[in-house]
mmCIF file of C-alpha atoms in Angstrom:
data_model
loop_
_atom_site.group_PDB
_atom_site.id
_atom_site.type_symbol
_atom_site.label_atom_id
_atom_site.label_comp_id
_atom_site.label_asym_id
_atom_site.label_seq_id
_atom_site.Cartn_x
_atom_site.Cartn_y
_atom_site.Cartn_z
ATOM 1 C CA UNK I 1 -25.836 3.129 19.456
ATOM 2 C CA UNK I 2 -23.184 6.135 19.809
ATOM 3 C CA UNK I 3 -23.278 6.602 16.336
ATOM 4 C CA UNK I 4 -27.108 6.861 16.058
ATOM 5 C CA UNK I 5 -26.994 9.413 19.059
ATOM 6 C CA UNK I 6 -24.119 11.275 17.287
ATOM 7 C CA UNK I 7 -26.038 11.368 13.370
ATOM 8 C CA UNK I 8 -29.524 12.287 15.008
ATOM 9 C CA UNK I 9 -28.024 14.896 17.410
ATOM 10 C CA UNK I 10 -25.864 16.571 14.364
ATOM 11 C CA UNK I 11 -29.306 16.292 11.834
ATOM 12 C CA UNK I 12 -31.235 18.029 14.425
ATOM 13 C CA UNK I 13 -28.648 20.856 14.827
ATOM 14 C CA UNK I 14 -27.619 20.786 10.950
ATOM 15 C CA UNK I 15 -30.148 23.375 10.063
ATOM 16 C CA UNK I 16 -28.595 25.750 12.632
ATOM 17 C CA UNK I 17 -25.133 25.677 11.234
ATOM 18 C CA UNK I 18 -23.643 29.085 9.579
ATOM 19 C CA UNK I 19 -22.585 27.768 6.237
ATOM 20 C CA UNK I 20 -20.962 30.259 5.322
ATOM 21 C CA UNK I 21 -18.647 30.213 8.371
ATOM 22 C CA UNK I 22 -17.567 27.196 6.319
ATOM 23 C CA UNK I 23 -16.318 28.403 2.728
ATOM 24 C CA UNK I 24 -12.466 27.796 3.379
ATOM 25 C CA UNK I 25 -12.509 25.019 5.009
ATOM 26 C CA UNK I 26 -12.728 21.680 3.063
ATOM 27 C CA UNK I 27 -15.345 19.144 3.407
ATOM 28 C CA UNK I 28 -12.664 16.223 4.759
ATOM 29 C CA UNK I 29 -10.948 19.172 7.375
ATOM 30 C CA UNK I 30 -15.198 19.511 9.015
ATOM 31 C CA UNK I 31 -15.810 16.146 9.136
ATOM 32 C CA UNK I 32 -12.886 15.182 10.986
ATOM 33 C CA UNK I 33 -13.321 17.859 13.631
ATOM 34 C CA UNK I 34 -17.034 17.955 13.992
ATOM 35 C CA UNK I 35 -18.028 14.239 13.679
ATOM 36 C CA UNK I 36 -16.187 11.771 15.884
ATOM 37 C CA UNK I 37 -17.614 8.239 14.953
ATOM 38 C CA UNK I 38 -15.922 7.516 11.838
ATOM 39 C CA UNK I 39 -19.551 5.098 10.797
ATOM 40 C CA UNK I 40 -21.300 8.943 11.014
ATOM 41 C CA UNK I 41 -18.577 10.611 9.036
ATOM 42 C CA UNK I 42 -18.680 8.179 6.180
ATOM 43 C CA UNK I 43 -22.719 8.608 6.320
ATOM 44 C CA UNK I 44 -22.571 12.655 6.303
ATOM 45 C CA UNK I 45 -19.684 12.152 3.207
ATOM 46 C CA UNK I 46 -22.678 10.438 1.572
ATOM 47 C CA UNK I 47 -24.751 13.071 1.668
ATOM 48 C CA UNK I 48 -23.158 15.523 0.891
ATOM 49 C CA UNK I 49 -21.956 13.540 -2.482
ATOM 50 C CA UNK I 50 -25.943 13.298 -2.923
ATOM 51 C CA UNK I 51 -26.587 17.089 -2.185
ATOM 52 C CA UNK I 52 -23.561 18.286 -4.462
ATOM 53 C CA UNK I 53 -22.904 15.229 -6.909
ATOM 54 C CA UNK I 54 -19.211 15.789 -5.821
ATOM 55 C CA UNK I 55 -17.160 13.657 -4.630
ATOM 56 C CA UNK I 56 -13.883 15.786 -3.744
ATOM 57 C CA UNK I 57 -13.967 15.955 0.233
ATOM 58 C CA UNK I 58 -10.452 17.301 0.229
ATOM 59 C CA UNK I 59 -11.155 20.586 -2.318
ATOM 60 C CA UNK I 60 -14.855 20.615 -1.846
ATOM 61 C CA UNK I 61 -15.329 23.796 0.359
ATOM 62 C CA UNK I 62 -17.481 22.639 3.250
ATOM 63 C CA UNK I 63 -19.963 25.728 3.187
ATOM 64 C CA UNK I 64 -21.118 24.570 -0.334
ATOM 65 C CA UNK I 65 -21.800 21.038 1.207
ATOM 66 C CA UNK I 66 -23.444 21.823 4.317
ATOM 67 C CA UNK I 67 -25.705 24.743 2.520
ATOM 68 C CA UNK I 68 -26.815 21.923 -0.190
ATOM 69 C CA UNK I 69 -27.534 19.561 2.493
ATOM 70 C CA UNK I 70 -29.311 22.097 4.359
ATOM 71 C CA UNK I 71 -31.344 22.504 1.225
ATOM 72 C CA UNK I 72 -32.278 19.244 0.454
ATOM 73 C CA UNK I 73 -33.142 18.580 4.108
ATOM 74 C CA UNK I 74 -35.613 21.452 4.012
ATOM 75 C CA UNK I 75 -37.318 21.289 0.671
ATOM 76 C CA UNK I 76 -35.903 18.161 -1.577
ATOM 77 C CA UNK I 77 -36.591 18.655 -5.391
ATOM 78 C CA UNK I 78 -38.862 18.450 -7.696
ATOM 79 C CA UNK I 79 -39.671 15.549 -10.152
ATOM 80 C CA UNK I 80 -41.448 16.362 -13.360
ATOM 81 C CA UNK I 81 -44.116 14.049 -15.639
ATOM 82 C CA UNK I 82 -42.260 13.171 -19.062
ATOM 83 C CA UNK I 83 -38.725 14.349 -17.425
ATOM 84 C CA UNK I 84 -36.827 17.305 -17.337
ATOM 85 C CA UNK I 85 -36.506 17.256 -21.208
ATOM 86 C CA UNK I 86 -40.157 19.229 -20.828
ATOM 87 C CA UNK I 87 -38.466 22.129 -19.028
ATOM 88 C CA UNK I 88 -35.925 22.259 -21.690
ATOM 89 C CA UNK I 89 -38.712 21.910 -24.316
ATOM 90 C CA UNK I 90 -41.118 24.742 -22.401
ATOM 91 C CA UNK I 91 -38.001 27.655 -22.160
ATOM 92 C CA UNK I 92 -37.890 27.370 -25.979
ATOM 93 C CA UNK I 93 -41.321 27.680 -26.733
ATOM 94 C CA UNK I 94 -41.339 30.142 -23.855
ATOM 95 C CA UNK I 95 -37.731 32.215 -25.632
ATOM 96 C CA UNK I 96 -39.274 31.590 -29.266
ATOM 97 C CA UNK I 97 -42.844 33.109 -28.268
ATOM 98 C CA UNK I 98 -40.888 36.298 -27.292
ATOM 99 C CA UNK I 99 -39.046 36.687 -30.011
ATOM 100 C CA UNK I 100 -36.155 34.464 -29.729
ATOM 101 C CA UNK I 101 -34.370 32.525 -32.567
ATOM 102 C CA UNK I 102 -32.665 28.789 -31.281
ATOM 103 C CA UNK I 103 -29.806 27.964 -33.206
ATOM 104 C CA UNK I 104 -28.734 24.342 -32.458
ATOM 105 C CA UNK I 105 -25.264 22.121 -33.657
ATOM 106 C CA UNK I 106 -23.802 25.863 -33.841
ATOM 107 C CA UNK I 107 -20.875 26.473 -31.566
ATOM 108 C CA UNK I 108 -19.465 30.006 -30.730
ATOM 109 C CA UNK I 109 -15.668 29.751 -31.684
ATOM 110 C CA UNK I 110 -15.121 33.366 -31.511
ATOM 111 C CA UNK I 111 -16.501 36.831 -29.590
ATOM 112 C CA UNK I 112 -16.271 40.104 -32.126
ATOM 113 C CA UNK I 113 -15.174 43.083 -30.351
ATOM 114 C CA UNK I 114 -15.605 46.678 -31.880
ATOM 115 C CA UNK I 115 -13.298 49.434 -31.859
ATOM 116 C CA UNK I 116 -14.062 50.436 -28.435
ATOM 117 C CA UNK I 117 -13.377 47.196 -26.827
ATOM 118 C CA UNK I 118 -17.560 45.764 -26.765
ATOM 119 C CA UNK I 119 -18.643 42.484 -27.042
ATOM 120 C CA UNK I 120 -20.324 43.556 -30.327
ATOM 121 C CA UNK I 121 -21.346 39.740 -31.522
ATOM 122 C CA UNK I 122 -20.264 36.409 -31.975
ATOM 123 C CA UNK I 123 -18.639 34.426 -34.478
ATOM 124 C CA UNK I 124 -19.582 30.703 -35.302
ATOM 125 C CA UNK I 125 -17.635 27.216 -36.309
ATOM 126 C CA UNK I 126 -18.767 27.670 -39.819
ATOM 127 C CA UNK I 127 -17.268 31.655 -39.542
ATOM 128 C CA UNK I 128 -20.943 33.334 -39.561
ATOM 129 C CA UNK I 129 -20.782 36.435 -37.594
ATOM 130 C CA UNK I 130 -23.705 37.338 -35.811
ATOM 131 C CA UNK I 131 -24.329 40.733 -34.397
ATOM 132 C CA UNK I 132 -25.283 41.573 -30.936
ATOM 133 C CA UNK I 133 -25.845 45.082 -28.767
ATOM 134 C CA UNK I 134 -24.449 42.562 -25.887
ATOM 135 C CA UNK I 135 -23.247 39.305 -25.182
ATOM 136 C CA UNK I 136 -23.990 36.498 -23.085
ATOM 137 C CA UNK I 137 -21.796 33.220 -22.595
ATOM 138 C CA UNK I 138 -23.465 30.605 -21.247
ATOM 139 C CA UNK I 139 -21.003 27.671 -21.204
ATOM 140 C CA UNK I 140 -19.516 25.132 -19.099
ATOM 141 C CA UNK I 141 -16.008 27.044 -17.412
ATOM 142 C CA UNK I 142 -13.943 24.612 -19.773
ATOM 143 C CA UNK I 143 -15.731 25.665 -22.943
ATOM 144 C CA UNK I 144 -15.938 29.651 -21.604
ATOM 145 C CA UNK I 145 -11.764 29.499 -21.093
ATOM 146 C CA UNK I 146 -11.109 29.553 -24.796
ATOM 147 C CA UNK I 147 -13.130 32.202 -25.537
ATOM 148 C CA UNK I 148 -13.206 35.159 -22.465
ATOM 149 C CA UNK I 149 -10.454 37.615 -22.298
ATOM 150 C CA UNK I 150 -7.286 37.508 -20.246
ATOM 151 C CA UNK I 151 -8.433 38.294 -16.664
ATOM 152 C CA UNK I 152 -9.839 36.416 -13.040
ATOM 153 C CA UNK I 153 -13.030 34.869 -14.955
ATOM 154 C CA UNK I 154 -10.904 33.287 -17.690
ATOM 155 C CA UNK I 155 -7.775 32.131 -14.847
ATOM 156 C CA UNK I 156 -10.581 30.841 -12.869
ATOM 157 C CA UNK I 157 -12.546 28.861 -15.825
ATOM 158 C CA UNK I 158 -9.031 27.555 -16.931
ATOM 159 C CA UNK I 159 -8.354 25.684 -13.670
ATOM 160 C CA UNK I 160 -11.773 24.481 -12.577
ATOM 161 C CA UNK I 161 -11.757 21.127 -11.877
ATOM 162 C CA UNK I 162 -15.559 19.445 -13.162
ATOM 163 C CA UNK I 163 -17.414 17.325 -11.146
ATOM 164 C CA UNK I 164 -18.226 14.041 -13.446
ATOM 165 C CA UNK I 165 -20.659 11.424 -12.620
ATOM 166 C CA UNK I 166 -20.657 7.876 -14.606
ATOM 167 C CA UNK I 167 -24.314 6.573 -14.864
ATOM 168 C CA UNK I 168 -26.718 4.008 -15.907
ATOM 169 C CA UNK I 169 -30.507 4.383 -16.990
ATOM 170 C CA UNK I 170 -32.257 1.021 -17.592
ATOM 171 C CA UNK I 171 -35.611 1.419 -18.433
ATOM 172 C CA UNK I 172 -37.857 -1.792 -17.610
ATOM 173 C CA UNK I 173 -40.984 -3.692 -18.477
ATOM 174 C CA UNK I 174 -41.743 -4.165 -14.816
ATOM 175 C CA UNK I 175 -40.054 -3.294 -11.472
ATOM 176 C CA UNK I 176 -39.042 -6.897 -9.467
ATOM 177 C CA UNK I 177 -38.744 -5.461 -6.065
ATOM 178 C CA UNK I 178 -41.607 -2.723 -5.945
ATOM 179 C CA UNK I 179 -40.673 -1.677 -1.905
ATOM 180 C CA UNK I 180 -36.685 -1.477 -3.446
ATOM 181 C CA UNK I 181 -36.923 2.605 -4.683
ATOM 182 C CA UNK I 182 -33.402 4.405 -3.349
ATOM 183 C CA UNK I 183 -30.516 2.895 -1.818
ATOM 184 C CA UNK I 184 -27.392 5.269 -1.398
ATOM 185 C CA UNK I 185 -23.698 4.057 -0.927
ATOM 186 C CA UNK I 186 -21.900 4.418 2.054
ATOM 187 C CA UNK I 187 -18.519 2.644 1.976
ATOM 188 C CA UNK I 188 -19.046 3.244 -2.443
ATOM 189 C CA UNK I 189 -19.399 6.840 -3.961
ATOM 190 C CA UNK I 190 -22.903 5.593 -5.584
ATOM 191 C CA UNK I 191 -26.462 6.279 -5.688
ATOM 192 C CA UNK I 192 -29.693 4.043 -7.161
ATOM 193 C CA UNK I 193 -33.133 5.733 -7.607
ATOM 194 C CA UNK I 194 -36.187 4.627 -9.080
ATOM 195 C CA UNK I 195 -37.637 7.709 -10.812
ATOM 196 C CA UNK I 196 -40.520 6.490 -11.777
ATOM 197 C CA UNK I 197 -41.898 5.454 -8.606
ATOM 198 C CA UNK I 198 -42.079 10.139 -8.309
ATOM 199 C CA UNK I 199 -43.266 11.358 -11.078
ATOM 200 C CA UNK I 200 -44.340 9.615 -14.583
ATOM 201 C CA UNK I 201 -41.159 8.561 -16.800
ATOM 202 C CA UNK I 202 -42.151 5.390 -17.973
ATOM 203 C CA UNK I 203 -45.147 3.097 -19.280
ATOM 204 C CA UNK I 204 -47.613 1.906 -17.453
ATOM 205 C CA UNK I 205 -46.536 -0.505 -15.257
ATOM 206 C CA UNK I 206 -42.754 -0.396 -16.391
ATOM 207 C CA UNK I 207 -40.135 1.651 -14.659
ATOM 208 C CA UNK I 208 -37.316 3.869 -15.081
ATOM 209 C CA UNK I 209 -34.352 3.427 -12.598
ATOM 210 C CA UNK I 210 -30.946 5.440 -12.885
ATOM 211 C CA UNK I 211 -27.673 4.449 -10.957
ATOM 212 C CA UNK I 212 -24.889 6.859 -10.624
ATOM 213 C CA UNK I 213 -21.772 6.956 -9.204
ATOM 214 C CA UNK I 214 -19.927 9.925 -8.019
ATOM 215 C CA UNK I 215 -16.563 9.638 -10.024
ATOM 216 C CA UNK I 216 -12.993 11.055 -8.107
ATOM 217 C CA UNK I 217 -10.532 12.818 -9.768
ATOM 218 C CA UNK I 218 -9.298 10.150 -11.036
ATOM 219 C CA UNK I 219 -11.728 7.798 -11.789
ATOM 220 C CA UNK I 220 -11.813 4.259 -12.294
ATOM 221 C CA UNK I 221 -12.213 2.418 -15.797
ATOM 222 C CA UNK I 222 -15.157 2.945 -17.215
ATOM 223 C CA UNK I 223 -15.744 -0.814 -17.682
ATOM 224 C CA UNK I 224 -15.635 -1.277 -14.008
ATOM 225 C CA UNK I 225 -17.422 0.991 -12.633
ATOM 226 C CA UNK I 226 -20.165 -0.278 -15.655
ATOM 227 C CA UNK I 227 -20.059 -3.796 -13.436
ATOM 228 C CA UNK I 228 -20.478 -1.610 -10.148
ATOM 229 C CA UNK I 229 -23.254 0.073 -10.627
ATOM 230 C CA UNK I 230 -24.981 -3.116 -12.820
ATOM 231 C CA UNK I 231 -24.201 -4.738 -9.325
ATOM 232 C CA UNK I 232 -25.734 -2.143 -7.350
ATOM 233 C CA UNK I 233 -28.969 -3.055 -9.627
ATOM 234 C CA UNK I 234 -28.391 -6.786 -9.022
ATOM 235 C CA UNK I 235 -28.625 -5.906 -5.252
ATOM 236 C CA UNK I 236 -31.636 -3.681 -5.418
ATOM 237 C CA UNK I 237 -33.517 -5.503 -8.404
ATOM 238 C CA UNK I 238 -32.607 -8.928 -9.032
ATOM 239 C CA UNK I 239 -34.085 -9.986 -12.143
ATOM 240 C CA UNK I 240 -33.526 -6.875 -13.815
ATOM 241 C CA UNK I 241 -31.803 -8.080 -16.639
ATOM 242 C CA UNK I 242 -34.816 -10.031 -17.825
ATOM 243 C CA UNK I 243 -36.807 -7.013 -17.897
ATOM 244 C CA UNK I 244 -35.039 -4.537 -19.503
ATOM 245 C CA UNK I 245 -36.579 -2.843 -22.186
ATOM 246 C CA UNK I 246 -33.679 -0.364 -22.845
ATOM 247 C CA UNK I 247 -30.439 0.948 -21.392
ATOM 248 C CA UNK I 248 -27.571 3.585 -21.315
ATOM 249 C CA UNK I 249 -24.410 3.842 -20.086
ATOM 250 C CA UNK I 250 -22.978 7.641 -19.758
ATOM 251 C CA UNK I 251 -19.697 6.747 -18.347
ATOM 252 C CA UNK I 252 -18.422 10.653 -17.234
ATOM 253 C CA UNK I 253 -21.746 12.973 -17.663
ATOM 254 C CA UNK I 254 -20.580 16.102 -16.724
ATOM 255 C CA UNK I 255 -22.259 16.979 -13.039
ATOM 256 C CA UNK I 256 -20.707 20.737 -12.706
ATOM 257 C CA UNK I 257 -18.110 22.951 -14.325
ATOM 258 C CA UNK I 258 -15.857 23.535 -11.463
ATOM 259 C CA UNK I 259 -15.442 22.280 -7.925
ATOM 260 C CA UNK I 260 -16.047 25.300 -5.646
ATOM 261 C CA UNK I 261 -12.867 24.959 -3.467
ATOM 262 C CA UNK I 262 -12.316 25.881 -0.325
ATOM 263 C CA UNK I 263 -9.105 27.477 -1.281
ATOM 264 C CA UNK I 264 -11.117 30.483 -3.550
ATOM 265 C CA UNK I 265 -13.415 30.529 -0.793
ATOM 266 C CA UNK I 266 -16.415 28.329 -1.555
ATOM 267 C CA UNK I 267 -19.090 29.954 -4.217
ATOM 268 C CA UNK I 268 -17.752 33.735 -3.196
ATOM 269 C CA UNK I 269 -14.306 32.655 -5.115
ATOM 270 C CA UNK I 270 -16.556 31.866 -8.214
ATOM 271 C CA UNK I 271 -16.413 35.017 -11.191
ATOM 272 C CA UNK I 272 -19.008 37.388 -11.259
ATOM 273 C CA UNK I 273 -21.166 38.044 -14.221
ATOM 274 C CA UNK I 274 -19.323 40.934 -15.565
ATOM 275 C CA UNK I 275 -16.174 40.357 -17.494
ATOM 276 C CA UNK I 276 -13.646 42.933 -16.874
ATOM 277 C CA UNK I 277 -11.804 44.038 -19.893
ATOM 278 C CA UNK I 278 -14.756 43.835 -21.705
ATOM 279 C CA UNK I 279 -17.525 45.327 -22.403
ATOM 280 C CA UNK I 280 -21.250 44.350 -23.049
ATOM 281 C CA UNK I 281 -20.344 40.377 -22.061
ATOM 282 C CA UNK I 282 -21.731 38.578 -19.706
ATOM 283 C CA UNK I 283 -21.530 35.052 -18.029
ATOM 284 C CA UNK I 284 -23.550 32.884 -17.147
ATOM 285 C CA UNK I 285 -23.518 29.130 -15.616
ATOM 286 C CA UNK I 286 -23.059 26.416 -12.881
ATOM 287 C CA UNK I 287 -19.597 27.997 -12.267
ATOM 288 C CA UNK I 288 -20.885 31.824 -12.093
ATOM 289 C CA UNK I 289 -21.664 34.526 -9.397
ATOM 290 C CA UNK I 290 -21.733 34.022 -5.282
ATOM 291 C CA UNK I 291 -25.740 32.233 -5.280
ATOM 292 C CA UNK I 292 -26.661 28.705 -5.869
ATOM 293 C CA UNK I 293 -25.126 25.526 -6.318
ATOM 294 C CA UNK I 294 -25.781 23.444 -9.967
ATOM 295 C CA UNK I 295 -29.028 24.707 -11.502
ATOM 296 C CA UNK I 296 -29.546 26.904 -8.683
ATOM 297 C CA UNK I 297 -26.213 28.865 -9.685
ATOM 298 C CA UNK I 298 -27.870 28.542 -13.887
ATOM 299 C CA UNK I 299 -30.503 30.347 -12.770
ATOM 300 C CA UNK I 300 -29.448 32.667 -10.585
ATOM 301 C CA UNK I 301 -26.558 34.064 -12.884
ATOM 302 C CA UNK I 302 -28.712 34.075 -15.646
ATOM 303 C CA UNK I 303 -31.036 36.905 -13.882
ATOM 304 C CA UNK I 304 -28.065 38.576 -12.820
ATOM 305 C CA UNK I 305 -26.819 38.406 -16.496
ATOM 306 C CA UNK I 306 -29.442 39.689 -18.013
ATOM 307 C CA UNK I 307 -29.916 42.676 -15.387
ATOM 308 C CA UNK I 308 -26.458 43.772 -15.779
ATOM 309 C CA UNK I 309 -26.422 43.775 -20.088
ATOM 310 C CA UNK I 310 -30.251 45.093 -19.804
ATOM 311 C CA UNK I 311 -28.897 48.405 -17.464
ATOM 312 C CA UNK I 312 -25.832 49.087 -19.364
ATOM 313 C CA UNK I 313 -27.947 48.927 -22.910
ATOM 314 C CA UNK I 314 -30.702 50.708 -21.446
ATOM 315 C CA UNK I 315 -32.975 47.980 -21.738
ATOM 316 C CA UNK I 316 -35.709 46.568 -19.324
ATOM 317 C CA UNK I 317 -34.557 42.718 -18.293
ATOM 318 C CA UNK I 318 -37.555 40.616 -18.393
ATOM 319 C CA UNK I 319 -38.052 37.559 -16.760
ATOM 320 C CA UNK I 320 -39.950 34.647 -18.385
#
């Protein structure tokens, strides 16, 4: 009973919390001092590895975690028919429409700089140079390292620690427990959901379920933590194997590019979108500017990305 009085009392007042008052402290340091039944602390740890797919409670600054949860509290997300693959798929038709030319299976190995120190274009694995007024790199922190210029943004991208995630998608024929649709560990860093149940991602009358778990630093072997989470589905839909149309196994997807520690002070330690040292390059990504968390951050450095390039080349930044 205490610790259902303590979790509804600190849900109610959650929303009131100044997140930001939170940035340099960790995510284990405000759980230990503002939750006192250890059954609550382990609950709020859960959700905060759902709101931020992390699952570093000693790094993990806690104004990152408690702004997320806030988030999700107030608006949840948004599920879309035929997956997010149709986002993806609308952007390029959207980027082509305007003008745009995709290139896929074509890394950038290389940024060309001109006399006067610009980002002037970019050079690819096969050695094609392509030209460019400006410069955008929109990369994981890991792949961005190798390629920025000596300075904070490239220090910063070369010691980000990425969030992983191992997971399992199992698409099935039919669902054997209908009412069974989330579950999300407690005492385990993992997470079942059936996605189909929100929006449509599978046949009629099959189902599309994916499992995750919320890898540490040092994660367990991949084989193992296959069993866990196959367990986890034996738990919430026994008789899955029978049904099982299809499966896959992603054993450390790639959740974020970089843990926003406490230590740099939560998302106002990340880099900004200009690259000092350089001129006419911008960044962009998960890892990038003070706003957002995941896709959120995407977005919102994107915007700033393209405002920044579009006022020093005397352009007008459009959005789609």
């Amino acid at each position: 009973l205490a610790a259902k009085l303590e979790t509804g009392r600190l849900l109610a007042s959650l929303p009131r919390v100044d997140a930001s008052a939170l940035n340099g402290t960790t995510v284990a340091a405000w759980t230990a001092t503002a939750i006192r039944h250890p059954d609550v602390r382990r609950f709020v740890l859960a959700l905060f590895r759902l709101a931020t797919y992390a699952n570093a409670p000693d790094t993990l600054s806690a104004g990152v975690a408690v702004s997320q949860l806030q988030l999700a509290l107030a608006q949840n997300v948004e599920y879309l028919d035929g997956g997010w693959q149709t986002l993806v798929d609308g952007l390029r038709a959207r980027a082509e429409a305007a003008g745009a030319v995709v290139r896929t299976a074509a890394p950038v190995t290389g940024i060309d700089v001109d006399a006067e120190g610009r980002a002037c274009g970019v050079v690819l694995r096969d050695g094609t140079h392509i030209g460019a007024r400006g410069v955008v790199l929109a990369l994981p922190a890991d792949a961005a390292a190798g390629l920025l210029p000596d300075g904070p943004a490239r220090r910063y991208a070369e010691r980000a620690t990425p969030i992983r995630v191992a997971c399992l998608d199992v698409g099935l024929t039919r669902l054997p427990t209908p009412a069974a649709r989330f579950a999300l560990g407690v005492d385990h860093p993992v997470y079942c959901s059936v996605h189909s149940a929100i929006a449509r991602l599978a046949p009629e009358g099959g189902a599309t379920i994916h499992v995750a778990r919320y890898l540490e630093s040092t994660p367990p072997d991949p084989r193992v933590t296959e069993r866990e989470l196959e367990g986890v589905l034996d738990v919430m839909q026994p008789g899955w194997r029978e049904v099982t149309a299809t499966r896959r196994y992603l054993p450390s997807m790639l959740g974020a590019s970089a843990v926003a520690t406490a230590a740099d002070g939560g998302l106002t330690g990340r880099p900004g979108v200009e690259v000092p040292g350089m001129a006419n390059l911008a960044l962009a990504g998960d890892w990038v500017g003070p706003t957002g968390w995941l896709a959120d951050a995407s977005l919102a450095s994107a915007r700033a990305a393209a405002t920044h390039l579009s006022s020093r080349l005397g352009t007008r930044a459009q959005a789609a």
